PDB file of C-alpha atoms in Angstrom:
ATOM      1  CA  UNK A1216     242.318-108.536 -18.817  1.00  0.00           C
ATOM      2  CA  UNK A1217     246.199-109.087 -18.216  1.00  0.00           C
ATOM      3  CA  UNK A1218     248.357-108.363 -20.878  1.00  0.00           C
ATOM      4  CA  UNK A1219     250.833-110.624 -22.802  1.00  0.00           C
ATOM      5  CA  UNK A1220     253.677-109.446 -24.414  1.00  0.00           C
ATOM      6  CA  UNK A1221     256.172-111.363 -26.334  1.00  0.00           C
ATOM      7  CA  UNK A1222     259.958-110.013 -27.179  1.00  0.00           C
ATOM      8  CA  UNK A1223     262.069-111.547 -29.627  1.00  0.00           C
ATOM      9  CA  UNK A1224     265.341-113.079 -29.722  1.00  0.00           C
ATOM     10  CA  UNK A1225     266.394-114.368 -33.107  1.00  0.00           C
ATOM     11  CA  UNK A1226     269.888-116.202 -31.764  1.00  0.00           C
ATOM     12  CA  UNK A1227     267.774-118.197 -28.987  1.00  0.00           C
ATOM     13  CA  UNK A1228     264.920-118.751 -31.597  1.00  0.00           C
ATOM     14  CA  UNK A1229     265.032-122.888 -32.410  1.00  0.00           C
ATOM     15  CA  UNK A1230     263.544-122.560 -35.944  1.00  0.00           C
ATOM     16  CA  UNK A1231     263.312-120.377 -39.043  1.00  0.00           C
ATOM     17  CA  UNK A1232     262.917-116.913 -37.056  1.00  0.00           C
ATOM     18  CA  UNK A1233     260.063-115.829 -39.275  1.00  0.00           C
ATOM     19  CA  UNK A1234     258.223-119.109 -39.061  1.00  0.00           C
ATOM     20  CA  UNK A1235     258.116-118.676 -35.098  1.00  0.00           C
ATOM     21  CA  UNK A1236     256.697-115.132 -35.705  1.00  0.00           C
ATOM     22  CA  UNK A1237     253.923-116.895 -37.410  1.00  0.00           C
ATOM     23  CA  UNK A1238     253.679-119.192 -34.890  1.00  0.00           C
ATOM     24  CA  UNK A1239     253.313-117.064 -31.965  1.00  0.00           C
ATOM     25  CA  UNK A1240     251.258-114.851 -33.853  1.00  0.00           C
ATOM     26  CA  UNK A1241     248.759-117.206 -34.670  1.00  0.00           C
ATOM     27  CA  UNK A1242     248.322-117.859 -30.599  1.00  0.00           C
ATOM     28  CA  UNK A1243     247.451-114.155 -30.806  1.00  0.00           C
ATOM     29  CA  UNK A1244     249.469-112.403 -28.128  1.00  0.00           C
ATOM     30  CA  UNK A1245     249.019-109.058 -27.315  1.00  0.00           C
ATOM     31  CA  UNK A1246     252.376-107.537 -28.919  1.00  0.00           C
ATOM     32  CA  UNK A1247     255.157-108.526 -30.295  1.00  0.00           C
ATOM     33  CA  UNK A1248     258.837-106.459 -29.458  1.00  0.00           C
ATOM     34  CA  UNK A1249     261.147-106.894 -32.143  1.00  0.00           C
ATOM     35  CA  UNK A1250     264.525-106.806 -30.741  1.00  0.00           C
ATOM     36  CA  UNK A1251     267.376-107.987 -32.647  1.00  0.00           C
ATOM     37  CA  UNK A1252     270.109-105.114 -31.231  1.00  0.00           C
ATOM     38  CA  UNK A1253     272.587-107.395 -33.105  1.00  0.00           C
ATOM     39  CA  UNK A1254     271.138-106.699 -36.982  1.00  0.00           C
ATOM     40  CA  UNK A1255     272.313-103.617 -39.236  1.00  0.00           C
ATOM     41  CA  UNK A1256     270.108-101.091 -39.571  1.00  0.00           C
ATOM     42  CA  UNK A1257     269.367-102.230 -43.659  1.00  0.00           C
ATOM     43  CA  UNK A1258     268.475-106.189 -42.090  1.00  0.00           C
ATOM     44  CA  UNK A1259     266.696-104.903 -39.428  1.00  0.00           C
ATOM     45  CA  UNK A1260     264.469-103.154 -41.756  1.00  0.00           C
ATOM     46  CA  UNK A1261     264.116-105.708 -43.580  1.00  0.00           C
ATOM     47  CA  UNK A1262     262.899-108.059 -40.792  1.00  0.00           C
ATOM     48  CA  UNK A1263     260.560-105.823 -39.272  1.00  0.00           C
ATOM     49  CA  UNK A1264     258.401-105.295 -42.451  1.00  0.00           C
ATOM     50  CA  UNK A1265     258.154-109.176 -42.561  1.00  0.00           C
ATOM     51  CA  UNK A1266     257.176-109.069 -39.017  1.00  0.00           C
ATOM     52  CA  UNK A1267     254.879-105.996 -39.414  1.00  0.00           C
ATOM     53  CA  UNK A1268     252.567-108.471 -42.023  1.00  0.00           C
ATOM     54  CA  UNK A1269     252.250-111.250 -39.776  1.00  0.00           C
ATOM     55  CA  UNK A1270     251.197-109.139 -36.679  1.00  0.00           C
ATOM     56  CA  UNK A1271     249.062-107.850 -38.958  1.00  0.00           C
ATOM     57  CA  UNK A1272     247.416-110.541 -40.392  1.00  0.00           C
ATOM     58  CA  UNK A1273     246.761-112.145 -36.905  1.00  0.00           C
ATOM     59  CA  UNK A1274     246.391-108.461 -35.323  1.00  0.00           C
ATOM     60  CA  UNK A1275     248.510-108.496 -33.242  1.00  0.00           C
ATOM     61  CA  UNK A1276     250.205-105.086 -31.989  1.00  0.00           C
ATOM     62  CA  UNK A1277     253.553-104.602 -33.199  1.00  0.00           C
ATOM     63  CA  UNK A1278     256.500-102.587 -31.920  1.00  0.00           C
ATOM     64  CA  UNK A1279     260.135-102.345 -32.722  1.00  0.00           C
ATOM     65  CA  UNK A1280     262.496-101.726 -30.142  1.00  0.00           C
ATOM     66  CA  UNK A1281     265.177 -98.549 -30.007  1.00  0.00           C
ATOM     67  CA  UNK A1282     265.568 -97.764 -33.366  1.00  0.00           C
ATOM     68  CA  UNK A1283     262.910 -95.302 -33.860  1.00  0.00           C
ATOM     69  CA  UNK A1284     263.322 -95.038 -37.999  1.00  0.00           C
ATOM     70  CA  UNK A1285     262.704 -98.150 -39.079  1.00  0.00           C
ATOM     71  CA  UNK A1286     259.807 -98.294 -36.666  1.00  0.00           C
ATOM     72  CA  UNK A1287     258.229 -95.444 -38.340  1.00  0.00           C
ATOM     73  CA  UNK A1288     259.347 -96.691 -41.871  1.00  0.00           C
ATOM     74  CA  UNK A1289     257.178 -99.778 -41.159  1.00  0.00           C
ATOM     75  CA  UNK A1290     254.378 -97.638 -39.385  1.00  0.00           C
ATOM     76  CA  UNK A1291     254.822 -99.969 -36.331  1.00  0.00           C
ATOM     77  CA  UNK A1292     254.829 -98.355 -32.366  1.00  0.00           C
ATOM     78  CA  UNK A1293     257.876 -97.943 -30.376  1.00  0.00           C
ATOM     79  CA  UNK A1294     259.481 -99.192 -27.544  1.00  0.00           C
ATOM     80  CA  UNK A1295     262.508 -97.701 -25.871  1.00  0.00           C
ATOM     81  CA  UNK A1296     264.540 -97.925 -22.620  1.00  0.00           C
ATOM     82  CA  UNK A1297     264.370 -95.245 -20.612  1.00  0.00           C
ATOM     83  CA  UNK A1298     267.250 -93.019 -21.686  1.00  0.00           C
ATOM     84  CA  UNK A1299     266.532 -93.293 -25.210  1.00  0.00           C
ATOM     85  CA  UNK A1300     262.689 -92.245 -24.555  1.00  0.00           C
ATOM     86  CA  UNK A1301     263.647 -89.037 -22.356  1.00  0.00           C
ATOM     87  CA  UNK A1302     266.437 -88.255 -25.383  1.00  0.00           C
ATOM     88  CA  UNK A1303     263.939 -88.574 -27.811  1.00  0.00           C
ATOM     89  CA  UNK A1304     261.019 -87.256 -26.369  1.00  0.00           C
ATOM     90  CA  UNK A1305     260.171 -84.926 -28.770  1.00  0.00           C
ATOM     91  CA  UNK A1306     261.342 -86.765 -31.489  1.00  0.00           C
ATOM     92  CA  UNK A1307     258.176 -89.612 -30.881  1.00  0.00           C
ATOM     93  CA  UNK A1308     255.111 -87.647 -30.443  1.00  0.00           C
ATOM     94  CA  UNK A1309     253.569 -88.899 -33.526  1.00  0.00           C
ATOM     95  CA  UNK A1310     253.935 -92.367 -32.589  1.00  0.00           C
ATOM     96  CA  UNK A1311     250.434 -93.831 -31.598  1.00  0.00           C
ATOM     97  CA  UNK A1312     251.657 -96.200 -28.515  1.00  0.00           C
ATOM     98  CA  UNK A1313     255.172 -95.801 -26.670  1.00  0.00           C
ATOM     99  CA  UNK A1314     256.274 -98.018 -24.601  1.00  0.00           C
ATOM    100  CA  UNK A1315     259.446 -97.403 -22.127  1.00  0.00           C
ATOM    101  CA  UNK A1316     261.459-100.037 -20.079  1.00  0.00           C
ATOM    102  CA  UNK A1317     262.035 -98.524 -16.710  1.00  0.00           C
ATOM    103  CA  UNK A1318     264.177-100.041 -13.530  1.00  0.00           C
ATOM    104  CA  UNK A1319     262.828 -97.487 -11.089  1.00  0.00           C
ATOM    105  CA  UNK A1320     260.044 -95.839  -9.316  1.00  0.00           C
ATOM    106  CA  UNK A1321     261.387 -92.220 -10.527  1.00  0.00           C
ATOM    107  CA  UNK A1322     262.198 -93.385 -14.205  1.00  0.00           C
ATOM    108  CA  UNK A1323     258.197 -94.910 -14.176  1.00  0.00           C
ATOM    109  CA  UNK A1324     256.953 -91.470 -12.805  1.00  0.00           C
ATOM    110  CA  UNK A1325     259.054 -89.658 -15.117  1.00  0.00           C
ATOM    111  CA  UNK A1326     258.197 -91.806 -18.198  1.00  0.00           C
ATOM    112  CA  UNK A1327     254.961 -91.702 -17.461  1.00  0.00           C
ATOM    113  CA  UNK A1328     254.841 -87.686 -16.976  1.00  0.00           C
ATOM    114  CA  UNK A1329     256.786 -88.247 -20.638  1.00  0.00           C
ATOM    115  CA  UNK A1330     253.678 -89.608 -22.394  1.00  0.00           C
ATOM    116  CA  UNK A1331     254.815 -93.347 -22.373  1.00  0.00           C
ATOM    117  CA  UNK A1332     251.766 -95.642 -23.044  1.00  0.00           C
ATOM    118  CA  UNK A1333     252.789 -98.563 -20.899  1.00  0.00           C
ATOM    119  CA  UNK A1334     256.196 -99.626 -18.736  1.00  0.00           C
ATOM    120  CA  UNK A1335     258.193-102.749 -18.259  1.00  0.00           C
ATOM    121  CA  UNK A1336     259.819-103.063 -15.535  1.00  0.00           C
ATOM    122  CA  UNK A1337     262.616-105.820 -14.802  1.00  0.00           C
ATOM    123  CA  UNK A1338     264.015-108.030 -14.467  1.00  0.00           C
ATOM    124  CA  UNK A1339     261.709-109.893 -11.937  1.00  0.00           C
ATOM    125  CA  UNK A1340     263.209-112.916 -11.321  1.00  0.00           C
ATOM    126  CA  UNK A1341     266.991-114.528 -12.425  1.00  0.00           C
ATOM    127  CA  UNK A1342     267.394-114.710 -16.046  1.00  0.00           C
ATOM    128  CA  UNK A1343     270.202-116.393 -18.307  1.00  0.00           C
ATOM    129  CA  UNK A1344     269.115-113.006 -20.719  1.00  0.00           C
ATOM    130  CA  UNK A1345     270.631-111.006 -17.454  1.00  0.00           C
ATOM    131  CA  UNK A1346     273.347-113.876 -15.628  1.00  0.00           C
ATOM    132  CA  UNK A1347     274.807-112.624 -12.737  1.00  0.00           C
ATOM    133  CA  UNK A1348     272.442-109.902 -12.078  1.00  0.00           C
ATOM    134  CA  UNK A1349     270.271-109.608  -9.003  1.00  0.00           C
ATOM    135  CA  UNK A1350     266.335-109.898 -10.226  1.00  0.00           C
ATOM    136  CA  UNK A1351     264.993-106.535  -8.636  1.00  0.00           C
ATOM    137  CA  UNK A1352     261.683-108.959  -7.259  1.00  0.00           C
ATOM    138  CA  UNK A1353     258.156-108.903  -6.638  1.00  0.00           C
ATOM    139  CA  UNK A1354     258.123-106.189  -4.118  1.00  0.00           C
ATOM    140  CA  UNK A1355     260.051-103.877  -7.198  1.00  0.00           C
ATOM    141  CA  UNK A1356     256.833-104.947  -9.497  1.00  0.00           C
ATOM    142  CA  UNK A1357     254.111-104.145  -7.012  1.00  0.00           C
ATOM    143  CA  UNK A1358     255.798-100.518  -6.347  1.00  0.00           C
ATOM    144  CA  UNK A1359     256.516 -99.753  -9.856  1.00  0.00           C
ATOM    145  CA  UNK A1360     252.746-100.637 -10.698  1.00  0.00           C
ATOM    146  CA  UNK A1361     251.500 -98.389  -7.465  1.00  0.00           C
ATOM    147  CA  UNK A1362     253.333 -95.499  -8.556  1.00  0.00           C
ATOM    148  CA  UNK A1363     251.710 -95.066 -12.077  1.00  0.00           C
ATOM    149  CA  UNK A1364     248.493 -95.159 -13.784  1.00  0.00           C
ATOM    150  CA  UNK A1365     249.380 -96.081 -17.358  1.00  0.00           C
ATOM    151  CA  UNK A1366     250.096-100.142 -17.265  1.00  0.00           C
ATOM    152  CA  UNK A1367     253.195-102.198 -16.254  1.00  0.00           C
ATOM    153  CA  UNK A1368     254.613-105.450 -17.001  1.00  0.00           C
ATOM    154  CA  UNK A1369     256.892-107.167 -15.410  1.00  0.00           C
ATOM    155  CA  UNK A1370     259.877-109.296 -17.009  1.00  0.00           C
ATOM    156  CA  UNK A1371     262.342-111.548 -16.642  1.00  0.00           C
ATOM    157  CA  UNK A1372     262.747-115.388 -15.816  1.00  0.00           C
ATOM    158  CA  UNK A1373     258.853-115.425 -15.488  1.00  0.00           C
ATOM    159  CA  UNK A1374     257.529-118.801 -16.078  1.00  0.00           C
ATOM    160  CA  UNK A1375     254.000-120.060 -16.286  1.00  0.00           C
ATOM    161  CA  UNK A1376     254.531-121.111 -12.319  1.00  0.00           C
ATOM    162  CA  UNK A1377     255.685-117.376 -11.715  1.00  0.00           C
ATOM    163  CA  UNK A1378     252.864-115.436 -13.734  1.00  0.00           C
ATOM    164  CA  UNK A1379     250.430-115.975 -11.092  1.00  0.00           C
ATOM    165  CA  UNK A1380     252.493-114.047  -8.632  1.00  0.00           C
ATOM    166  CA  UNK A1381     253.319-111.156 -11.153  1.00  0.00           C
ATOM    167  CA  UNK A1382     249.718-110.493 -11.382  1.00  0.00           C
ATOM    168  CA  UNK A1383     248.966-110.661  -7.629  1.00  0.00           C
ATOM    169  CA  UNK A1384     251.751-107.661  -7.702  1.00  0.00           C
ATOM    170  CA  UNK A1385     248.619-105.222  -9.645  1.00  0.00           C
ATOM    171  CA  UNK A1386     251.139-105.695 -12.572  1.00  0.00           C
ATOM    172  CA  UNK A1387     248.760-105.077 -16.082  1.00  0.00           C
ATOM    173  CA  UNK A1388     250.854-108.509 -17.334  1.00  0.00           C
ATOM    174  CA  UNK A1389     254.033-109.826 -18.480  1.00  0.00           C
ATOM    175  CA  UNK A1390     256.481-110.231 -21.183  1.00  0.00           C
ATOM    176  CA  UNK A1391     258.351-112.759 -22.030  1.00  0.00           C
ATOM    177  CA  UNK A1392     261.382-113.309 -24.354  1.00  0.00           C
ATOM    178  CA  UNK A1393     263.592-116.638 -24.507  1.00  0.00           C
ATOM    179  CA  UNK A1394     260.528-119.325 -23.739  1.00  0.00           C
ATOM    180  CA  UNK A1395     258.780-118.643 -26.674  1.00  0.00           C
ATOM    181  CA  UNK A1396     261.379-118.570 -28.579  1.00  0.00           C
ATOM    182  CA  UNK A1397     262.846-122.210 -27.752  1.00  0.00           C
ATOM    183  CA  UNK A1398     259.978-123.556 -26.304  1.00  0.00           C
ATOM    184  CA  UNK A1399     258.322-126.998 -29.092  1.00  0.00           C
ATOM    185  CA  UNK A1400     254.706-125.747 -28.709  1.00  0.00           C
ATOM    186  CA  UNK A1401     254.846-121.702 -29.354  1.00  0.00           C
ATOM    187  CA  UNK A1402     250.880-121.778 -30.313  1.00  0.00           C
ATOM    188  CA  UNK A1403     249.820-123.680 -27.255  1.00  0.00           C
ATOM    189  CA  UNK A1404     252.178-122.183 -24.528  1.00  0.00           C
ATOM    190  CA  UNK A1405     251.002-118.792 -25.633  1.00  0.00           C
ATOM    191  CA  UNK A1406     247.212-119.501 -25.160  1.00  0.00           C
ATOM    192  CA  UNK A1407     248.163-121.704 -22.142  1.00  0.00           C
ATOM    193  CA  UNK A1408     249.600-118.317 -20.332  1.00  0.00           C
ATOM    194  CA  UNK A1409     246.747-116.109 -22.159  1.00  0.00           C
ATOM    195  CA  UNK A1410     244.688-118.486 -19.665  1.00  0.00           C
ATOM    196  CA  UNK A1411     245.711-118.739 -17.247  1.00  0.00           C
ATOM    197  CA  UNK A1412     246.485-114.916 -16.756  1.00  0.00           C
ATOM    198  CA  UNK A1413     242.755-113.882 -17.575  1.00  0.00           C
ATOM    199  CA  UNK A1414     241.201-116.894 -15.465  1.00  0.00           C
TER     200      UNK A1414
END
């Protein structure tokens, strides 16, 4: 079964932020990120016990990205880049799942040595999130994914045209950020790539 993550973006988001939580949510992904590097550490909180309920009442996973004490505050999992993971390494133990974003074979082995639960790697393709950066490609996925045994995703720019190709890479899935977050349908473009990536 490939994995579907989805990572949030509050100043792309085309609604009520919270009501496109629910939305998503209800389409049952398999996490959702909370991301919103922009919010105060008090807001933040704030937002990610809101968040928390709704993945839980759909159960869905839930993880909060680099700050590591509202995450535990709201007894969601963790996700980190890289640097922050091997800084904090023994500051995270008692979190259930870690995840760690990772934009190299060596930072994959190491994370993984590390205890992290599951990898993205990125970005795959171009990306307005990362303009004027070279996507690291396909081949990048496929040797991240060789490398380790604990799953990868791959993200960035991938579309519901491209997610065929990340999987054909032995990626475990993919996450995706700005699409759901603009995109009219959130319920149905979820299940539509839930689909088509276990078909």
């Amino acid at each position: 079964m490939s994995m579907l993550f989805v990572i949030t973006s509050s100043k792309s988001c085309k609604e009520d932020f919270l009501t496109r939580i629910k939305r998503i949510a209800s389409a049952n992904p398999d996490r959702i990120i909370l991301r919103e590097k922009h919010l105060s550490q008090d807001d933040l909180l704030k937002l990610a016990i809101k968040c928390k309920e709704i993945c839980d009442k759909y159960s869905v996973a839930f993880s909060v990205n680099s700050n590591i004490e509202v995450a535990r505050k709201v007894n969601a999992d963790i996700h980190l880049p890289y640097k922050l993971f091997v800084e904090n390494n023994e500051n995270i133990k008692d979190f259930s799942t870690i995840g760690v974003s990772v934009h190299s074979i060596s930072e994959a082995e190491t994370a993984e040595m590390l205890g992290a639960s599951y990898l993205i790697a990125g970005h795959i393709f171009a990306t307005d999130c990362k303009k004027g950066l070279k996507p690291r490609g396909l081949e990048y996925l496929s040797d991240i994914s060789k490398a380790v045994k604990i799953p990868v995703l791959g993200i960035g720019g991938i579309s519901l045209e491209r997610l065929s190709s990340v999987l054909q890479t032995g990626a475990a899935g993919a996450c995706v950020m700005s699409h759901f977050m603009n995109c009219d349908n959130p319920e149905s473009e979820v299940s539509v790539f839930k689909k088509f990536a276990n078909d």
